[in-house]
PDB file of C-alpha atoms in Angstrom:
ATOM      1  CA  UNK A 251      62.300 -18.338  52.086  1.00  0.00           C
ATOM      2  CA  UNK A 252      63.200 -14.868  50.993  1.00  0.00           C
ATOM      3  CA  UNK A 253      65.387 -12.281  53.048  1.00  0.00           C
ATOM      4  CA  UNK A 254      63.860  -8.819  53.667  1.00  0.00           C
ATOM      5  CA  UNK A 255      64.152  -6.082  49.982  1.00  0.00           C
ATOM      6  CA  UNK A 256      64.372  -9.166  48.163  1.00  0.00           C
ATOM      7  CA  UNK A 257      61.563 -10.529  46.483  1.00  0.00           C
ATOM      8  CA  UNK A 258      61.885 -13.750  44.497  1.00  0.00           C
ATOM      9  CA  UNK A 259      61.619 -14.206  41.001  1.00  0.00           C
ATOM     10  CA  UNK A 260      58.245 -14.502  39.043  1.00  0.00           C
ATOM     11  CA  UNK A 261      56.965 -17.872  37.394  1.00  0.00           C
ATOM     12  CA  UNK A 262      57.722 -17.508  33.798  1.00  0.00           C
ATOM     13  CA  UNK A 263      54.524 -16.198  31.674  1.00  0.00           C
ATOM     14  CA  UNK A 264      52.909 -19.443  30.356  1.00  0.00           C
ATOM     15  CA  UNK A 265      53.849 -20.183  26.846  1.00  0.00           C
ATOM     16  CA  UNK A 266      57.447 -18.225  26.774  1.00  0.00           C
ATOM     17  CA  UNK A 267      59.184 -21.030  25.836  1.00  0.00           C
ATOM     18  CA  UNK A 268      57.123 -22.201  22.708  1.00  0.00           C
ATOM     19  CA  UNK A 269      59.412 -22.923  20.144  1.00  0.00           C
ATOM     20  CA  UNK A 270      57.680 -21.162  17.522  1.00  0.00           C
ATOM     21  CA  UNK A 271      57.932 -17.536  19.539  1.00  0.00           C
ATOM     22  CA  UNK A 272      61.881 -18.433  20.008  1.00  0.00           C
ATOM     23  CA  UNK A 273      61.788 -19.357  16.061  1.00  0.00           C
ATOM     24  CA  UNK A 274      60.051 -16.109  15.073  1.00  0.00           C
ATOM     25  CA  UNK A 275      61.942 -14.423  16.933  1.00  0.00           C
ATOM     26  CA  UNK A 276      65.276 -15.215  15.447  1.00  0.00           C
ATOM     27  CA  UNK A 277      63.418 -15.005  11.701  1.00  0.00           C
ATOM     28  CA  UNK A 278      62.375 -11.072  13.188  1.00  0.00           C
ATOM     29  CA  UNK A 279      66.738 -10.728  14.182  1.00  0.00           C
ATOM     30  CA  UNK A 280      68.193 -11.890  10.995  1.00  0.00           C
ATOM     31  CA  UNK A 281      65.306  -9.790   8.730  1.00  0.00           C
ATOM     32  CA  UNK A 282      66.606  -6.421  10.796  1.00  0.00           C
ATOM     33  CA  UNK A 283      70.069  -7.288  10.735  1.00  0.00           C
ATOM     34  CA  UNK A 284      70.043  -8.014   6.889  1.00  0.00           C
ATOM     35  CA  UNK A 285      67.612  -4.956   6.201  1.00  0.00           C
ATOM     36  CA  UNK A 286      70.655  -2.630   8.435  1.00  0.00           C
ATOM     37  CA  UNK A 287      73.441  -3.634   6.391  1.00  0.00           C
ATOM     38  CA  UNK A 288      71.223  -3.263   2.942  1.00  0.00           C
ATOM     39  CA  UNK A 289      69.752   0.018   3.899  1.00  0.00           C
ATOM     40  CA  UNK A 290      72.515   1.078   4.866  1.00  0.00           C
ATOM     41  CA  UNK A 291      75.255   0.278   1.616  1.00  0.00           C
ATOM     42  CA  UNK A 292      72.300   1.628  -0.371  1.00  0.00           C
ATOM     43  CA  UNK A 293      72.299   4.922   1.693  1.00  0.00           C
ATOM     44  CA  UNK A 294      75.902   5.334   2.142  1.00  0.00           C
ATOM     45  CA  UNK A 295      77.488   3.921  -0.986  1.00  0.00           C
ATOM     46  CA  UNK A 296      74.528   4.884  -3.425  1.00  0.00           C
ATOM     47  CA  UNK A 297      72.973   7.512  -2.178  1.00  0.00           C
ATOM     48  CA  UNK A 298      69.296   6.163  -2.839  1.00  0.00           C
ATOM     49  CA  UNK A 299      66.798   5.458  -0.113  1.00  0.00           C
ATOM     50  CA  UNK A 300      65.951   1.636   0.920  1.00  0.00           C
ATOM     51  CA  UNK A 301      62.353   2.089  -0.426  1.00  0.00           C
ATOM     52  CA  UNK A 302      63.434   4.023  -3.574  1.00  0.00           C
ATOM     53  CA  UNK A 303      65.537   0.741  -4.429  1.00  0.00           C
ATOM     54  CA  UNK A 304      62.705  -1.744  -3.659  1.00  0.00           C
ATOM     55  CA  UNK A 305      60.549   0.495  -5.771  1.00  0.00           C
ATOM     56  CA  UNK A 306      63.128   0.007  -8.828  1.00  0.00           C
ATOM     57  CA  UNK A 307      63.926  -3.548  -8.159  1.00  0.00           C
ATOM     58  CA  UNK A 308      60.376  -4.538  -8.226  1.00  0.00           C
ATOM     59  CA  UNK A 309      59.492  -2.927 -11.518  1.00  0.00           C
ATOM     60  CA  UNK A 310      62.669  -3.876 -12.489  1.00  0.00           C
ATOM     61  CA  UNK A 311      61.418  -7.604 -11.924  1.00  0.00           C
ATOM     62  CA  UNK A 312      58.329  -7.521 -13.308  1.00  0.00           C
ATOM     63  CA  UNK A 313      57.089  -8.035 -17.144  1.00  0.00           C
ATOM     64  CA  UNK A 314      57.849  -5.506 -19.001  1.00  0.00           C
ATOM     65  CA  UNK A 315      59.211  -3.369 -16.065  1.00  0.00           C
ATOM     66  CA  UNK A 316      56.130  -2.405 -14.978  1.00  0.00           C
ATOM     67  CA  UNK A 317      53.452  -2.648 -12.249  1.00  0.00           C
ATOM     68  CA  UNK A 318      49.813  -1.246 -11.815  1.00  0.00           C
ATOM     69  CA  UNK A 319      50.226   1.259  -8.676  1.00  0.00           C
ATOM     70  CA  UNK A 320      47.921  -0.538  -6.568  1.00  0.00           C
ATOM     71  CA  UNK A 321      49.939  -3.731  -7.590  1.00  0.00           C
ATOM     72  CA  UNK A 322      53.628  -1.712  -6.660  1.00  0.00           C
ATOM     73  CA  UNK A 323      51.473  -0.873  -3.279  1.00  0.00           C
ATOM     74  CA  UNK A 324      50.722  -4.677  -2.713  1.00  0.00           C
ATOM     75  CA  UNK A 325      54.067  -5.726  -3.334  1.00  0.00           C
ATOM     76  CA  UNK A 326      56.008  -3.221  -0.926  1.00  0.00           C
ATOM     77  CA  UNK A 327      53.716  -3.163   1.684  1.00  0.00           C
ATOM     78  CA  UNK A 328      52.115   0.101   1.374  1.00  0.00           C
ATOM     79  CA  UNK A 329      48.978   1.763   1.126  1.00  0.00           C
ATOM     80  CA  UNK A 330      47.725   3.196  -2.522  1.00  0.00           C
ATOM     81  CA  UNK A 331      48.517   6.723  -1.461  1.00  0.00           C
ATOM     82  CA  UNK A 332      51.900   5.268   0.103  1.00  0.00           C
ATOM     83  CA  UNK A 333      52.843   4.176  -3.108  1.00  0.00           C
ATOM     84  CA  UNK A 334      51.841   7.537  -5.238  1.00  0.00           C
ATOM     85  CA  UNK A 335      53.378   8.960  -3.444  1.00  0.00           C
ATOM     86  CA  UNK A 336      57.184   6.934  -3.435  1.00  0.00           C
ATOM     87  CA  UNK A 337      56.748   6.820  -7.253  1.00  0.00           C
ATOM     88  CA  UNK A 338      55.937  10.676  -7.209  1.00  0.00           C
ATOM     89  CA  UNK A 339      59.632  11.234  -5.684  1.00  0.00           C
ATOM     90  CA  UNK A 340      61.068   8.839  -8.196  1.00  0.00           C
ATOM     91  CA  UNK A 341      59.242  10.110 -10.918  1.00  0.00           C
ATOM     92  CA  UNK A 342      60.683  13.571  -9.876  1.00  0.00           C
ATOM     93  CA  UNK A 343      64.435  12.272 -10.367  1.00  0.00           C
ATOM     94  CA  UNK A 344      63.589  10.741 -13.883  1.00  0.00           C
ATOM     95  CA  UNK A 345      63.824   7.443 -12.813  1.00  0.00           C
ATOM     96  CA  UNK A 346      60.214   5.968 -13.635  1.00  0.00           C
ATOM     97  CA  UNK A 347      57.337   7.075 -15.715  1.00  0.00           C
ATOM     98  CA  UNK A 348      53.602   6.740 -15.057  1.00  0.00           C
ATOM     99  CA  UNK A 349      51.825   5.077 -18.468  1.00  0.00           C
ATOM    100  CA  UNK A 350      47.947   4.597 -18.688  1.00  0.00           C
ATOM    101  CA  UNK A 351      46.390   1.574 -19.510  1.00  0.00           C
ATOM    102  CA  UNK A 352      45.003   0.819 -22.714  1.00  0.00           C
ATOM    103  CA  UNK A 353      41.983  -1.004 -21.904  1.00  0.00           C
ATOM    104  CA  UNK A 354      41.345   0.482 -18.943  1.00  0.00           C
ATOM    105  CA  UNK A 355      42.256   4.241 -18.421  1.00  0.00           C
ATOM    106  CA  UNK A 356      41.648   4.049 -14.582  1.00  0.00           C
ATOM    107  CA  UNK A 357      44.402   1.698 -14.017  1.00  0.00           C
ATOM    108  CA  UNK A 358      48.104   3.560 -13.892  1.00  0.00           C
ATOM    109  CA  UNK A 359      51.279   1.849 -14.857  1.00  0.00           C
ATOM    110  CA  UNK A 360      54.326   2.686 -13.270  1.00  0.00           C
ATOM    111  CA  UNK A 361      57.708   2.126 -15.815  1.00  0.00           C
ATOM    112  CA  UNK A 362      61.244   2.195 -15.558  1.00  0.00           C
ATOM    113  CA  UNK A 363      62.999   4.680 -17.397  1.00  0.00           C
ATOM    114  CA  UNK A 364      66.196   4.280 -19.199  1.00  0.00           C
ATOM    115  CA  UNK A 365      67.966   6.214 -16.613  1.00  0.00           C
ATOM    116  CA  UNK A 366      65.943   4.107 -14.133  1.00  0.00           C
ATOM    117  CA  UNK A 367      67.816   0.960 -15.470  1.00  0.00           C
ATOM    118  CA  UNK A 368      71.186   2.741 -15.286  1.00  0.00           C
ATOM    119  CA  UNK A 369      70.288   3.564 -11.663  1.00  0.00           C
ATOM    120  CA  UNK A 370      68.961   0.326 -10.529  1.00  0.00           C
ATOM    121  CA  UNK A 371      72.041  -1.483 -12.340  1.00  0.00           C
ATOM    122  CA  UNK A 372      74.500   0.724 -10.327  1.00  0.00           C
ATOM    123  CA  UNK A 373      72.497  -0.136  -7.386  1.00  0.00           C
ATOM    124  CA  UNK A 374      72.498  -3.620  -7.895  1.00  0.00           C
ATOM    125  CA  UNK A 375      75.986  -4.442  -7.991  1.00  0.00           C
ATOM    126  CA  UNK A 376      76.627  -3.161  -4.195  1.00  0.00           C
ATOM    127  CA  UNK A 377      73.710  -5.305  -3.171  1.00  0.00           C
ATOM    128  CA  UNK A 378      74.596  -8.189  -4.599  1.00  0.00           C
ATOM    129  CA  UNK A 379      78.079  -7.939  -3.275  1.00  0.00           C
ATOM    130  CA  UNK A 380      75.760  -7.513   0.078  1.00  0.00           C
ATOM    131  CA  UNK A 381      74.044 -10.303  -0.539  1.00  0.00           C
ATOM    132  CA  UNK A 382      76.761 -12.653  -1.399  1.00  0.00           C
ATOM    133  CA  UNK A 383      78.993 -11.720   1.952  1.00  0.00           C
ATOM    134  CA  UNK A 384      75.760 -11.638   4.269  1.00  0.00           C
ATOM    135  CA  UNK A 385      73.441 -14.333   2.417  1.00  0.00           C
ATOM    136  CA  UNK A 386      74.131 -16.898  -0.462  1.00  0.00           C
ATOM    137  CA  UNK A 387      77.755 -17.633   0.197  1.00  0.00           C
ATOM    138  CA  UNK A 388      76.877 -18.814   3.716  1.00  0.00           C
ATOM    139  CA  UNK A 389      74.922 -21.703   2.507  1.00  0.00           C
ATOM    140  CA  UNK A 390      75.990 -24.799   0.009  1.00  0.00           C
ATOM    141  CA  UNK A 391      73.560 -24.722  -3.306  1.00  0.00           C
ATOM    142  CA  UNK A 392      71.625 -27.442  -1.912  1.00  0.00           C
ATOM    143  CA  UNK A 393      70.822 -25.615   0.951  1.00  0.00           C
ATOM    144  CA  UNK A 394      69.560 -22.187  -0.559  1.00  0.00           C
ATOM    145  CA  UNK A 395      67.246 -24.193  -2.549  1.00  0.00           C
ATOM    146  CA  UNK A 396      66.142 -25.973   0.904  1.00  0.00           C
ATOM    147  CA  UNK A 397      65.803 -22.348   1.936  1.00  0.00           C
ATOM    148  CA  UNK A 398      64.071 -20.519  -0.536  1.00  0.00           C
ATOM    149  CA  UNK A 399      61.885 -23.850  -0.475  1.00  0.00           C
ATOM    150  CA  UNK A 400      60.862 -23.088   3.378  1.00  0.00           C
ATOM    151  CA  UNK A 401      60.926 -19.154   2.331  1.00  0.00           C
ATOM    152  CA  UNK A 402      58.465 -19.895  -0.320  1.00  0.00           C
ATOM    153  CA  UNK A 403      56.394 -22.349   1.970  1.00  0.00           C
ATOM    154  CA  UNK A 404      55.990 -19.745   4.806  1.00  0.00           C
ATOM    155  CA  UNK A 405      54.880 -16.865   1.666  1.00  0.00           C
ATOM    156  CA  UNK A 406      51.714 -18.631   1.315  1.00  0.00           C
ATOM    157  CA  UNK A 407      48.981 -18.267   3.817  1.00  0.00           C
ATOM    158  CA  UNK A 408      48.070 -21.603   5.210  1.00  0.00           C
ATOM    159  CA  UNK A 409      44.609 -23.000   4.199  1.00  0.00           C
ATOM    160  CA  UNK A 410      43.535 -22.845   7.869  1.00  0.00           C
ATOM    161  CA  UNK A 411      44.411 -18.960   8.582  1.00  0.00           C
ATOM    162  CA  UNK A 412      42.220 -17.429  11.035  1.00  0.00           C
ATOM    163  CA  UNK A 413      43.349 -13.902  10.299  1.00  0.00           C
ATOM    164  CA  UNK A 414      42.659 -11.806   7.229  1.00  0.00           C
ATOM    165  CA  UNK A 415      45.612  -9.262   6.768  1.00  0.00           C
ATOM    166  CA  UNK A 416      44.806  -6.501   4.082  1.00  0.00           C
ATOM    167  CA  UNK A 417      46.984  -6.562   0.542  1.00  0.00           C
ATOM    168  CA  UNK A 418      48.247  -2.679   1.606  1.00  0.00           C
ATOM    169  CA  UNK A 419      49.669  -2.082   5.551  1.00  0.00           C
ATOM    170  CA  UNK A 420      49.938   1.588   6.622  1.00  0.00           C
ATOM    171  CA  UNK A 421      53.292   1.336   8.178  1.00  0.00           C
ATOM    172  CA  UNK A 422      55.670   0.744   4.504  1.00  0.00           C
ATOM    173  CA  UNK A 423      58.029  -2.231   4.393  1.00  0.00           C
ATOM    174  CA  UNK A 424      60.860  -1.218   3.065  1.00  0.00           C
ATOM    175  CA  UNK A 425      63.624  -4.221   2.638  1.00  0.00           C
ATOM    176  CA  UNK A 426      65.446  -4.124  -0.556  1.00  0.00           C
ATOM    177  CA  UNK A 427      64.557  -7.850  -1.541  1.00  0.00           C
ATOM    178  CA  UNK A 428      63.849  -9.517  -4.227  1.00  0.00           C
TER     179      UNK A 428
END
């Protein structure tokens, strides 16, 4: 029996405690709290916005250091016009260059520069110290590969997905990552 002003406690919502909400959950914790310390050495120490870095790293990743636009957009999570517009500001500090296709002159390459290397190799070296300190040196060898294993397993849709998400989101993702 309750006492008068005090009302007792709800029933829990049904399906709170599923493990896989408390598991996504802490995945959604340790994404923001790595993406706060990245962003922010990038900001502070480099001076260079979070998604000016993943733009850099990407290309910097890819064959030939360099990406179709609409592949750059699928890769960081952005729309088409999200991603002309990024490599627009990057373009404007030298960093990348747009190059057309040869076969197909409606598809636009985005390139590293030379001074886009030099950038992205200054860059790099404070976020792999970031890495190392927040990431890689907290787990044996055995157990990163166990990791990117699960990582890699969770990339890929499963065959039984009920939900079709579109290659380009209009809110951008912007975790330096590799």
């Amino acid at each position: 029996m309750t006492s008068p002003g005090h009302a007792q406690p709800p029933s829990p919502v049904a399906g709170i405690d599923d493990p896989g909400i408390a598991t996504y959950g802490r995945l959604l914790e340790v994404t923001r709290r790595l993406e706060q310390i990245f962003h922010a050495t990038i900001t502070q120490r480099c001076g260079m916005p979070g998604p000016r870095f993943e733009l850099l790293l990407r290309l910097g990743r890819s064959p030939g250091e360099r990406l179709s636009v609409s592949r750059l957009a699928e890769q960081l999570g952005v729309t088409p016009g999200g991603a002309t517009r990024l490599v627009d500001r990057v373009a404007e500090d030298g960093l990348v260059e747009r190059t057309l296709c040869d076969t197909d002159r409606r598809v636009q390459y985005v390139r590293l520069t030379e001074a886009g290397r030099e950038r992205l190799a200054d860059v790099l070296a404070h976020h792999r110290r970031d890495l190392e300190r927040e990431l890689t040196s907290r787990f044996s060898a055995e157990e990163r590969e166990q990791f990117e294993s699960l990582l890699d397993r969770l990339r890929t849709p499963p065959a039984t997905s009920e939900v079709t998400v579109p290659a380009a989101t209009s809110r951008p993702r912007t975790s330096p990552s590799g």
